Amino acid sequence: MLSVLAQAAESTPDITPGLTAIGRGIVYGGAAIGPGIGIGLVVGNAITAMSRQPESAGMVRTTMFLGIAFTEALALFGFVLAFIISG
Amino acid sequence: MLPTLALEFPPISHAVEWPIIFGGEWLGVNKVVLLMWLSVIVVFTFFFIASRRQQLVPAGVQNVAESTVDFIRNGIILQTMGEEGLFYTPFLLMLFSFIFVCNIWEVIPIAQMPVNARIALPMFMALLVYVMYHVVGIRGQGLGGYLKSSLIPPGVPKAILPLLMFIELITLLITRPLSLCVRLFANMFAGHLLLITFAIISSTLFAVQWQIVILPFSGFLLIALTGFEVLVAFLQAFIFTILAAVYIGSSMHPEH
């Protein structure tokens, strides 16, 4: 009985690459949640502002891109981190 | 069952690392460096030709160059820095054109490699902007004034001031250059990987049975994503330039 268990333990395949892949998925998936909501808020409010005051659309658009850029940076940190993780 | 389900994706390092063409190990020149040099030549030649024979009513190359300058001047500088920022027009114009030309190699056949998908160039440009806004701030307001105006937000209760000063210091010294660099790099890298993935899928399907390539999730998506990447290349150049303008502008005059 014990010898069978020991044999099974010896022949266990290396699961590190699989765990690394799962870790990468979790890191990027987790990092994308917040910025996803954030960018939605930014763009949604920018569209509301533009449709209420079409004459200020140019200014709103510039500010919207700034807001998107700041929010998106967090997701991109997660993206880069997912590639830095190595098994 | 199609044999394409056993599709092999190359390791990430194969997608962005190129063999050295000439030069040693430290100063080796590979495809990315050659494309960077080519972008310098393209930008220089473009503005040189545009400004060589100036006409009152612009036509051809001069027209394109003038609308680029107009875009930088009215779309970026006057919106974020005001009249005083017009001094920085040449710097921001070069930054924008150079980043855009470096990015657009992503979708040009044969080249197919955005220079900014290697972190060296974004890092260098982020460092340039980093040094620049500190120098502008210290020269314009003095060291004490610069630190005071950038670390102490106006109208904040005394109790949470130390915490806010700490956060602002981290923002000023670490987060700004890091995010400026990583944003450009990660966007171009992600776009490059996206195009590679769909190109591999399309070519494998084409090899199996050529009619399959017109299925919506291989060939058409590849074409659509190529168009999308042109937009991303422009948008990232625009965002890098506008953030550089905002950072330099915010250290030029203290916040009210």
Coordinates of N, CA and C in Angstrom, one line a residue, chain B residues 120-238:
Chain B
A120 N 12.5 49.8 -24.0 CA 13.7 50.8 -24.0 C 13.3 52.2 -24.4
L121 N 12.6 52.3 -25.6 CA 12.3 53.6 -26.1 C 11.2 54.3 -25.3
P122 N 10.1 53.7 -24.9 CA 9.2 54.4 -24.0 C 9.8 54.8 -22.7
M123 N 10.7 54.0 -22.2 CA 11.4 54.3 -20.9 C 12.2 55.6 -21.1
F124 N 13.0 55.6 -22.2 CA 13.8 56.8 -22.4 C 13.0 58.0 -22.6
M125 N 11.9 57.9 -23.3 CA 11.0 59.1 -23.5 C 10.4 59.6 -22.2
A126 N 9.9 58.6 -21.4 CA 9.3 58.9 -20.1 C 10.4 59.6 -19.2
L127 N 11.6 59.1 -19.3 CA 12.7 59.8 -18.4 C 12.9 61.2 -18.9
L128 N 12.8 61.4 -20.2 CA 13.1 62.7 -20.8 C 12.0 63.7 -20.3
V129 N 10.7 63.2 -20.3 CA 9.6 64.1 -19.8 C 9.8 64.3 -18.3
Y130 N 10.2 63.2 -17.6 CA 10.4 63.3 -16.1 C 11.4 64.4 -15.7
V131 N 12.6 64.3 -16.4 CA 13.6 65.3 -16.1 C 13.1 66.7 -16.5
M132 N 12.4 66.7 -17.6 CA 11.9 68.0 -18.1 C 11.0 68.7 -17.2
Y133 N 10.0 68.0 -16.7 CA 9.0 68.7 -15.8 C 9.6 69.1 -14.5
H134 N 10.6 68.3 -14.0 CA 11.2 68.7 -12.7 C 12.0 70.0 -13.0
V135 N 12.8 70.0 -14.1 CA 13.7 71.2 -14.4 C 12.8 72.4 -14.6
V136 N 11.7 72.2 -15.3 CA 10.8 73.4 -15.6 C 10.2 73.9 -14.3
G137 N 9.8 73.0 -13.4 CA 9.2 73.4 -12.2 C 10.2 74.1 -11.3
I138 N 11.4 73.5 -11.1 CA 12.4 74.1 -10.2 C 12.9 75.5 -10.8
R139 N 13.1 75.6 -12.1 CA 13.5 76.8 -12.7 C 12.5 77.9 -12.5
G140 N 11.2 77.5 -12.7 CA 10.1 78.5 -12.7 C 9.7 79.0 -11.3
Q141 N 9.7 78.1 -10.3 CA 9.2 78.4 -9.0 C 10.2 78.3 -7.9
G142 N 11.4 77.8 -8.2 CA 12.4 77.6 -7.2 C 12.1 76.2 -6.5
L143 N 13.1 75.7 -5.9 CA 12.9 74.3 -5.4 C 11.8 74.3 -4.3
G144 N 11.9 75.2 -3.4 CA 10.9 75.2 -2.3 C 9.5 75.5 -2.8
G145 N 9.4 76.4 -3.7 CA 8.0 76.7 -4.3 C 7.5 75.6 -5.1
Y146 N 8.4 74.9 -5.8 CA 7.9 73.8 -6.6 C 7.4 72.7 -5.8
L147 N 8.2 72.3 -4.7 CA 7.8 71.3 -3.8 C 6.5 71.6 -3.1
K148 N 6.4 72.9 -2.7 CA 5.2 73.4 -2.0 C 3.9 73.3 -2.9
S149 N 4.1 73.8 -4.1 CA 2.9 73.8 -5.0 C 2.5 72.4 -5.4
S150 N 3.5 71.5 -5.5 CA 3.1 70.2 -6.0 C 2.8 69.2 -4.9
L151 N 3.3 69.4 -3.7 CA 3.0 68.5 -2.6 C 1.8 68.8 -1.8
I152 N 1.4 70.1 -1.7 CA 0.4 70.6 -0.8 C -0.8 71.0 -1.7
P153 N -1.8 70.2 -1.8 CA -3.0 70.6 -2.5 C -3.8 71.7 -1.8
P154 N -4.3 72.6 -2.5 CA -5.0 73.7 -1.8 C -6.3 73.3 -1.1
G155 N -6.6 73.9 0.0 CA -7.9 73.7 0.7 C -8.0 72.3 1.3
V156 N -7.0 71.8 1.9 CA -7.0 70.5 2.5 C -7.0 70.7 4.0
P157 N -7.8 69.9 4.8 CA -7.7 70.0 6.3 C -6.3 69.6 6.8
K158 N -5.9 70.2 7.9 CA -4.5 69.9 8.4 C -4.3 68.5 8.8
A159 N -5.4 67.8 9.2 CA -5.2 66.5 9.8 C -4.7 65.5 8.8
I160 N -5.2 65.5 7.5 CA -4.8 64.5 6.6 C -3.7 65.0 5.7
L161 N -3.1 66.2 6.0 CA -2.1 66.7 5.1 C -0.9 65.8 5.0
P162 N -0.3 65.2 6.1 CA 0.8 64.4 5.9 C 0.6 63.2 5.0
L163 N -0.6 62.6 5.1 CA -0.9 61.4 4.2 C -0.9 61.9 2.8
L164 N -1.6 63.0 2.5 CA -1.7 63.5 1.2 C -0.4 63.9 0.6
M165 N 0.5 64.5 1.4 CA 1.8 64.9 1.0 C 2.6 63.7 0.5
F166 N 2.5 62.6 1.3 CA 3.2 61.3 1.0 C 2.7 60.8 -0.3
I167 N 1.3 60.8 -0.5 CA 0.8 60.3 -1.8 C 1.2 61.1 -3.0
E168 N 1.2 62.4 -2.8 CA 1.6 63.3 -3.9 C 3.1 63.1 -4.2
L169 N 3.9 62.9 -3.2 CA 5.3 62.7 -3.4 C 5.6 61.4 -4.2
I170 N 4.8 60.3 -3.9 CA 5.0 59.1 -4.6 C 4.5 59.3 -6.1
T171 N 3.4 60.0 -6.2 CA 2.9 60.3 -7.6 C 3.9 61.1 -8.4
L172 N 4.5 62.1 -7.8 CA 5.4 63.0 -8.5 C 6.7 62.2 -8.9
L173 N 7.2 61.4 -8.0 CA 8.5 60.8 -8.3 C 8.4 59.4 -8.9
I174 N 7.4 58.6 -8.6 CA 7.4 57.2 -9.1 C 6.3 57.0 -10.1
T175 N 5.0 57.3 -9.7 CA 3.9 56.8 -10.5 C 3.8 57.5 -11.9
R176 N 4.1 58.8 -11.9 CA 3.9 59.5 -13.2 C 4.9 58.9 -14.3
P177 N 6.2 58.8 -14.1 CA 7.0 58.3 -15.1 C 6.8 56.8 -15.4
L178 N 6.5 56.1 -14.3 CA 6.3 54.6 -14.5 C 5.0 54.4 -15.4
S179 N 3.9 55.1 -15.1 CA 2.7 54.9 -15.8 C 2.8 55.4 -17.2
L180 N 3.6 56.5 -17.4 CA 3.8 57.1 -18.7 C 4.5 56.1 -19.6
C181 N 5.5 55.4 -19.1 CA 6.3 54.4 -19.8 C 5.5 53.2 -20.0
V182 N 4.9 52.6 -19.0 CA 4.2 51.3 -19.1 C 3.0 51.4 -20.0
R183 N 2.3 52.6 -20.0 CA 1.1 52.7 -20.8 C 1.4 52.5 -22.2
L184 N 2.4 53.3 -22.7 CA 2.8 53.2 -24.1 C 3.3 51.8 -24.5
F185 N 4.2 51.3 -23.6 CA 4.8 50.0 -23.9 C 3.7 48.9 -23.9
A186 N 2.9 48.8 -22.9 CA 1.9 47.7 -22.7 C 0.9 47.8 -23.8
N187 N 0.4 49.0 -24.2 CA -0.6 49.0 -25.3 C 0.0 48.5 -26.6
M188 N 1.2 48.9 -27.0 CA 1.7 48.4 -28.2 C 2.1 46.9 -28.2
F189 N 2.6 46.5 -27.0 CA 2.9 45.1 -26.9 C 1.6 44.2 -27.0
A190 N 0.6 44.7 -26.3 CA -0.7 43.9 -26.3 C -1.2 43.9 -27.7
G191 N -1.2 45.0 -28.5 CA -1.7 45.0 -29.8 C -0.9 44.1 -30.7
H192 N 0.4 44.1 -30.5 CA 1.3 43.2 -31.3 C 0.9 41.8 -31.1
L193 N 0.8 41.4 -29.8 CA 0.4 40.0 -29.5 C -1.0 39.6 -30.1
L194 N -1.9 40.6 -30.0 CA -3.2 40.3 -30.6 C -3.2 40.0 -32.1
L195 N -2.4 40.9 -32.8 CA -2.3 40.7 -34.3 C -1.6 39.3 -34.5
I196 N -0.5 39.0 -33.8 CA 0.2 37.7 -34.0 C -0.8 36.6 -33.8
T197 N -1.6 36.6 -32.7 CA -2.5 35.5 -32.4 C -3.4 35.3 -33.6
F198 N -4.1 36.4 -34.1 CA -5.0 36.1 -35.2 C -4.4 35.8 -36.5
A199 N -3.1 36.3 -36.7 CA -2.4 35.9 -37.9 C -2.1 34.5 -37.9
I200 N -1.7 33.9 -36.7 CA -1.4 32.5 -36.7 C -2.6 31.7 -36.9
I201 N -3.7 32.1 -36.2 CA -5.0 31.3 -36.4 C -5.4 31.3 -37.9
S202 N -5.3 32.5 -38.5 CA -5.7 32.6 -39.9 C -4.8 31.8 -40.8
S203 N -3.5 31.8 -40.6 CA -2.6 31.1 -41.5 C -2.8 29.6 -41.3
T204 N -3.0 29.2 -40.1 CA -3.2 27.7 -39.9 C -4.5 27.3 -40.5
L205 N -5.5 28.0 -40.4 CA -6.8 27.7 -41.0 C -6.6 27.6 -42.5
F206 N -5.9 28.6 -43.1 CA -5.7 28.7 -44.5 C -5.0 27.5 -45.0
A207 N -4.0 27.0 -44.2 CA -3.2 25.8 -44.6 C -4.1 24.6 -44.6
V208 N -5.0 24.5 -43.7 CA -5.9 23.3 -43.6 C -6.9 23.3 -44.7
Q209 N -7.6 24.4 -44.9 CA -8.6 24.4 -45.9 C -8.9 25.9 -46.2
W210 N -8.6 26.4 -47.4 CA -8.5 27.9 -47.5 C -9.8 28.6 -47.3
Q211 N -11.0 27.9 -47.5 CA -12.2 28.6 -47.4 C -12.6 29.0 -46.0
I212 N -12.0 28.2 -45.0 CA -12.3 28.5 -43.6 C -11.9 29.9 -43.2
V213 N -10.9 30.5 -43.9 CA -10.3 31.7 -43.5 C -11.3 32.9 -43.5
I214 N -12.4 32.7 -44.2 CA -13.4 33.8 -44.3 C -14.3 33.7 -43.1
L215 N -14.2 32.7 -42.2 CA -15.0 32.7 -41.0 C -14.8 34.0 -40.2
P216 N -15.9 34.5 -39.5 CA -15.7 35.8 -38.8 C -14.6 35.8 -37.8
F217 N -14.3 34.7 -37.1 CA -13.3 34.9 -36.1 C -11.8 34.7 -36.5
S218 N -11.6 34.6 -37.8 CA -10.2 34.5 -38.2 C -9.8 35.7 -39.1
G219 N -10.1 35.5 -40.4 CA -9.7 36.5 -41.3 C -10.3 37.9 -41.1
F220 N -11.6 37.9 -41.0 CA -12.3 39.3 -40.8 C -11.8 40.0 -39.6
L221 N -11.7 39.2 -38.5 CA -11.3 39.8 -37.2 C -9.8 40.4 -37.4
L222 N -9.0 39.6 -38.1 CA -7.6 40.1 -38.3 C -7.6 41.5 -39.0
I223 N -8.4 41.6 -40.1 CA -8.5 42.8 -40.8 C -9.1 43.9 -39.9
A224 N -10.1 43.6 -39.2 CA -10.7 44.6 -38.3 C -9.8 45.1 -37.2
L225 N -9.0 44.1 -36.7 CA -8.0 44.5 -35.6 C -6.9 45.3 -36.1
T226 N -6.5 45.1 -37.4 CA -5.5 45.9 -38.0 C -5.9 47.3 -38.0
G227 N -7.2 47.5 -38.4 CA -7.7 48.9 -38.4 C -7.8 49.5 -37.0
F228 N -8.1 48.6 -36.1 CA -8.2 49.1 -34.7 C -6.8 49.5 -34.2
E229 N -5.8 48.7 -34.6 CA -4.4 49.0 -34.1 C -3.9 50.4 -34.7
V230 N -4.4 50.8 -35.9 CA -4.0 52.1 -36.4 C -4.5 53.1 -35.5
L231 N -5.8 53.0 -35.0 CA -6.4 53.9 -34.1 C -5.6 53.9 -32.8
V232 N -5.2 52.7 -32.3 CA -4.5 52.7 -31.0 C -3.1 53.4 -31.1
A233 N -2.5 53.2 -32.3 CA -1.2 53.8 -32.5 C -1.3 55.3 -32.4
F234 N -2.4 55.9 -33.1 CA -2.6 57.3 -33.0 C -2.9 57.7 -31.6
L235 N -3.8 57.0 -30.9 CA -4.3 57.4 -29.6 C -3.2 57.4 -28.6
Q236 N -2.3 56.4 -28.7 CA -1.2 56.3 -27.7 C -0.2 57.4 -27.9
A237 N 0.0 57.8 -29.1 CA 0.9 58.9 -29.4 C 0.3 60.2 -28.8
F238 N -1.0 60.3 -29.0 CA -1.8 61.5 -28.6 C -1.8 61.6 -27.0

